[in-house]
Coordinates of C-alpha atoms in Angstrom, one line a residue:
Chain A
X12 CA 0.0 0.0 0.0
X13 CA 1.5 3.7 -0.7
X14 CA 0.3 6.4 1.0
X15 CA 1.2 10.2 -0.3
X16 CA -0.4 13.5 0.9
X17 CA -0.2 14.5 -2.8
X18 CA -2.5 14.4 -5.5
X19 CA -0.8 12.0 -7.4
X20 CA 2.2 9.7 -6.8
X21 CA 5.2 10.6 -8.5
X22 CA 6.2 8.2 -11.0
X23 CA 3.0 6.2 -11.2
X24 CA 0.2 6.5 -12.8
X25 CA -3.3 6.3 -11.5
X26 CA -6.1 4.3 -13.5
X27 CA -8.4 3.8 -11.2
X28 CA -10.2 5.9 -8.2
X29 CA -12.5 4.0 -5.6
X30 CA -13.4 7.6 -3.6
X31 CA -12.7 8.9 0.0
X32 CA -11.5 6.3 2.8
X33 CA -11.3 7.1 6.3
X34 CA -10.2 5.3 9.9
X35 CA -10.6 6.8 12.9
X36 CA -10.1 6.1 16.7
X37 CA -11.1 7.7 20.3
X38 CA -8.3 7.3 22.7
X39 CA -8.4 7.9 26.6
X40 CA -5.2 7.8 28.3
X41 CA -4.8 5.9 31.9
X42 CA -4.6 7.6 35.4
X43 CA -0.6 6.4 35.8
X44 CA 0.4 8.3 32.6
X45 CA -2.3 11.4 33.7
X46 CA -0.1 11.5 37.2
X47 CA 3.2 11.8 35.3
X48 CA 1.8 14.5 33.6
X49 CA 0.6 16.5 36.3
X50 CA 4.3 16.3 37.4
X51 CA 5.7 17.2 33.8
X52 CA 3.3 20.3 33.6
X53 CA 5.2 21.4 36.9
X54 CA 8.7 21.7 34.7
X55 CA 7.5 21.6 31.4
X56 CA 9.1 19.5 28.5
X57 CA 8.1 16.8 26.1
X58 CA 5.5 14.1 27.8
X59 CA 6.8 11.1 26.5
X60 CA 4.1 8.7 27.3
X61 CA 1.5 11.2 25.5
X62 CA 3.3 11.2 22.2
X63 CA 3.8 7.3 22.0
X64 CA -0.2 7.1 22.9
X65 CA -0.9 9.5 20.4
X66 CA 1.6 8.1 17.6
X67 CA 0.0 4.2 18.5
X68 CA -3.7 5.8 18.4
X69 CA -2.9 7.6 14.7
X70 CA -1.4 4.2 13.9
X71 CA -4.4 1.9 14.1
X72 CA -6.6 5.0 12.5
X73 CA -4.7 3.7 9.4
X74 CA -4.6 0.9 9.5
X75 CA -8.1 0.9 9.5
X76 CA -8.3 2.9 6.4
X77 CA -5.6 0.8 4.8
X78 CA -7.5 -2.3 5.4
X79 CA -10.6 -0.5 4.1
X80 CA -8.6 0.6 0.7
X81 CA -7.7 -3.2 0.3
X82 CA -11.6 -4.1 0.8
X83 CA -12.3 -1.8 -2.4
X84 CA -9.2 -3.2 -4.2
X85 CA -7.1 -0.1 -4.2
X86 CA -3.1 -0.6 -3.7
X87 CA -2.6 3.1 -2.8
X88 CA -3.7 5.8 -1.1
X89 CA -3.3 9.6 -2.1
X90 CA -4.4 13.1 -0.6
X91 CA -4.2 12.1 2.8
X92 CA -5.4 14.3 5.8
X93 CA -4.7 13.8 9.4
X94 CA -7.5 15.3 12.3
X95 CA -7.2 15.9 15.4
X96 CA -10.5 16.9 17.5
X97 CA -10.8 16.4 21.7
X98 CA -14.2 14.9 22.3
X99 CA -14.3 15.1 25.7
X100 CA -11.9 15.8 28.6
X101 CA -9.2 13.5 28.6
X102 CA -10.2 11.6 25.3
X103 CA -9.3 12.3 21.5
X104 CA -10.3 11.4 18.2
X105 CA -8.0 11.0 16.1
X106 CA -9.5 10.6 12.3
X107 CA -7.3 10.0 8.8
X108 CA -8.8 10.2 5.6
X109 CA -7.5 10.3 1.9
X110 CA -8.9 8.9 -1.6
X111 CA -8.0 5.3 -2.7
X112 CA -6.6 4.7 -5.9
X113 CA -5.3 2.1 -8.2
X114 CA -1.9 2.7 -9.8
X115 CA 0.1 1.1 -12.2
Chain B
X5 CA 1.1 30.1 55.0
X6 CA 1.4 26.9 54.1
X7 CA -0.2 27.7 50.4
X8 CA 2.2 30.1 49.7
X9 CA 5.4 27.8 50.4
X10 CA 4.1 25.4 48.1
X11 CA 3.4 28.2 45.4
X12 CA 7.1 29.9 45.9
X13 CA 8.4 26.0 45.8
X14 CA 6.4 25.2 42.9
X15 CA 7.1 28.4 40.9
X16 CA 11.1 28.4 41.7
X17 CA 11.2 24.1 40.2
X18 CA 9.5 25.4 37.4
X19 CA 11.9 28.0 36.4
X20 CA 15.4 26.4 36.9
X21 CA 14.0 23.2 35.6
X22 CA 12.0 25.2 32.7
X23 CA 14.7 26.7 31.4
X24 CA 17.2 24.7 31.9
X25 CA 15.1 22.0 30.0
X26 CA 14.2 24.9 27.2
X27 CA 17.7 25.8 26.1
X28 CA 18.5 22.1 26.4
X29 CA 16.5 21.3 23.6
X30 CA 16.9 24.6 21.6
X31 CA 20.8 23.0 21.6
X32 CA 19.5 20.0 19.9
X33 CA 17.0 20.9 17.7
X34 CA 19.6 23.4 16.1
X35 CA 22.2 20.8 15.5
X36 CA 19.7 18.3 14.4
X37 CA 18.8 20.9 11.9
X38 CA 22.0 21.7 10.6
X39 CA 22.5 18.0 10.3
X40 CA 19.1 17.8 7.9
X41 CA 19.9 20.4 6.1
X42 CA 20.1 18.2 3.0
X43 CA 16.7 16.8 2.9
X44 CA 14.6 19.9 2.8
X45 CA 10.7 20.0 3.5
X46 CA 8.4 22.2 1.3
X47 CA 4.9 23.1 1.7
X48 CA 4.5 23.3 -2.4
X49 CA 3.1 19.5 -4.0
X50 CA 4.4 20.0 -7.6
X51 CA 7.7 20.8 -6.4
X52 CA 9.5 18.2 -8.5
X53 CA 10.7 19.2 -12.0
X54 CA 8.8 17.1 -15.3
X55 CA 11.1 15.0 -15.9
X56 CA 12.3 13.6 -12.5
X57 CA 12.7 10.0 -11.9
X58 CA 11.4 9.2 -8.8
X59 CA 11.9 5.7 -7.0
X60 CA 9.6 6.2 -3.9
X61 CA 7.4 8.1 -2.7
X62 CA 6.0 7.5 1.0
X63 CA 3.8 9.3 3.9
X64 CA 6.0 10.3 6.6
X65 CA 4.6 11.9 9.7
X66 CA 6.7 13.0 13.0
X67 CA 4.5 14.2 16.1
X68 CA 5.5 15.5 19.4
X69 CA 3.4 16.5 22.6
X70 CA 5.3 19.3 25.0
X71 CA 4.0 20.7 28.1
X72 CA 4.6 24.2 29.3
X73 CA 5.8 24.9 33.1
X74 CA 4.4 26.1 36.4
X75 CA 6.7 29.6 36.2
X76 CA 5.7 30.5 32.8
X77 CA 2.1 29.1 33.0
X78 CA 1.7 32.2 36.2
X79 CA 3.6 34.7 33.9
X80 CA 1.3 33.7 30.7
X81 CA -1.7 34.6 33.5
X82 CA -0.3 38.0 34.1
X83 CA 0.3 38.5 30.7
X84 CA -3.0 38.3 30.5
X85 CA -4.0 41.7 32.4
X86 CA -1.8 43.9 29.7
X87 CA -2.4 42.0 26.7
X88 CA 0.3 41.7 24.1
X89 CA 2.6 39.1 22.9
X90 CA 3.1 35.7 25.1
X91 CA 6.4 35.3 24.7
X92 CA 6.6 32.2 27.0
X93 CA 3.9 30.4 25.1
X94 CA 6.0 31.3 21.5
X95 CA 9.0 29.0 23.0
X96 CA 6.4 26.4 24.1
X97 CA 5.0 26.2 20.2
X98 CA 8.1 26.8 18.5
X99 CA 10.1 24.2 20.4
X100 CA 6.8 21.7 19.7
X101 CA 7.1 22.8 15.9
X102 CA 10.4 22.1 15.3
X103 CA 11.0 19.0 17.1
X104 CA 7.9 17.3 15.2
X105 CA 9.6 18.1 11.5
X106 CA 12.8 17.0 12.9
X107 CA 11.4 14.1 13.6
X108 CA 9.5 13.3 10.3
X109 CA 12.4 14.1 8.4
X110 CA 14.4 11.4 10.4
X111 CA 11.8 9.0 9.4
X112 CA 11.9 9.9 5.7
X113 CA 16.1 8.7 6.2
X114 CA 17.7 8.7 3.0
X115 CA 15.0 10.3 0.9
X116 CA 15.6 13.6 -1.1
X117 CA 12.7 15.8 -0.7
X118 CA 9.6 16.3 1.5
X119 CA 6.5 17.8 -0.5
X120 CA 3.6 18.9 0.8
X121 CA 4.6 19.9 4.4
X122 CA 1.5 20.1 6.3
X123 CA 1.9 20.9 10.4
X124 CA -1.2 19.9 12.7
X125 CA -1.2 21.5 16.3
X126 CA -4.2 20.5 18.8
X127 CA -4.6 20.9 22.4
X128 CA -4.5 18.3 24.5
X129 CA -5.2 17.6 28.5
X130 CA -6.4 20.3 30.1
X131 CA -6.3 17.9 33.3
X132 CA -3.2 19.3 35.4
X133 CA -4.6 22.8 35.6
X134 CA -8.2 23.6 36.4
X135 CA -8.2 27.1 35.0
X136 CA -8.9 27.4 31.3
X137 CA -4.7 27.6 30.1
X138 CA -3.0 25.2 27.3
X139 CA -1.5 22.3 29.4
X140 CA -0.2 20.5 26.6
X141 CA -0.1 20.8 23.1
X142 CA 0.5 18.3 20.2
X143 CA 2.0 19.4 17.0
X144 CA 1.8 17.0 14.0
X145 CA 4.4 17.2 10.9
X146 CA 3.8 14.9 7.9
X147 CA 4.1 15.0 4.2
X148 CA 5.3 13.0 1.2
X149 CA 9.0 11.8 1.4
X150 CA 10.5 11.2 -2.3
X151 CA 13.4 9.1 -3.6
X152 CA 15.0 10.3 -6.9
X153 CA 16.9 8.2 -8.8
X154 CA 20.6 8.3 -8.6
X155 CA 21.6 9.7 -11.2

């Protein structure tokens, strides 16, 4: 599967579009990694266990429009967008979305 | 009393540790720059001349979340009884900004060119501090990573 943020992929060409795919996920983080950082917003700097929780979240969001692309028989997926919205306190959404294609 | 202490204790770790933290990673960040100097990132998608070969072409992202501290967190509050420019929350952002495309541009490794730059920032966890102030922040950097052919 290749994924661009383009509109097309360079050095391919596309023959085929199968429309807009998406994968989301809401993710709430646990009370040990909400402790550590109550402590980190004391002397600021990178929370560590909030970026890998984020990173794993945005991971399975596409792989679930990956595995959606395959279902339509695409091998790529172009134009892709990343969201980020906070649906409630201490939970995100984290939604990607692009068209799915097939190149040649 | 007692309230105070903590507040003086509170404020003092988050300055020394703040900025010793903050000019830490400026150091980094701008020799990690220097040394990706080579593979630049550009917002434009048709950046690539006609005739280029190109080998690969993949999505590469880089994300980062970064928390402010207790000092400048009070001095952001004052800042908001004069208004004007919150210097202490430009770091914070920068800082978060930088580090993600460092990142994604590690990912993309031996490619030549990143095209179509697009950086994400959203507000996360509002948990550690009741009032209504940024706690955390993350800042998302992705875009297309391409391979030319060697020529």
């Amino acid at each position: 599967m290749i994924l661009t943020n383009i509109e097309t992929i360079p050095g391919k060409e596309i023959v085929e579009h199968f429309g807009i795919v998406s994968g989301s996920t809401v993710r709430a983080k646990h009370i040990g990694r909400d402790i550590m950082a109550g402590l980190k917003n004391i002397v600021g700097g990178e929370l560590k266990g909030y970026t890998e929780l984020l990173q794993d979240s945005r991971r399975q969001a596409m792989e679930r429009m990956i595995k959606q692309a395959e279902e339509f028989g695409a091998n790529a997926v172009i134009n892709i967008r990343f969201a980020t919205s906070s649906v409630t306190q201490g939970a995100s959404e984290l939604f990607v979305y692009g068209t799915a294609v097939r190149v040649v | 009393m007692q309230d105070l202490i903590v507040f003086v204790v509170l404020l003092s770790l988050g300055y020394f540790a703040g900025s010793v933290a903050e000019s830490r990673h400026y150091r980094s960040i701008k020799r990690r720059e220097r040394e990706l100097l080579n593979l630049p990132a550009v917002t434009a998608a048709d950046f690539l001349d006609e005739g280029a070969e190109v080998v690969d072409a993949r999505l590469v992202h880089g994300s980062v979340v970064i928390s402010i501290d207790y000092f400048k967190r009070i001095l952001a509050g004052l800042r908001n009884l004069f208004g004007g420019e919150v210097n202490s929350y430009l770091t914070l952002i920068d800082r978060a900004r930088r580090e993600a495309v460092l990142r994604m541009k590690e990912e993309a490794g031996g490619a030549d060119v990143i095209l179509n730059l697009r950086i994400e920032t959203s507000v996360i966890g509002r948990n550690a501090d009741r009032r209504k102030t940024v706690g955390s922040i993350e800042v998302m950097a992705y875009g297309t990573a391409v391979t030319l052919k060697r020529g």
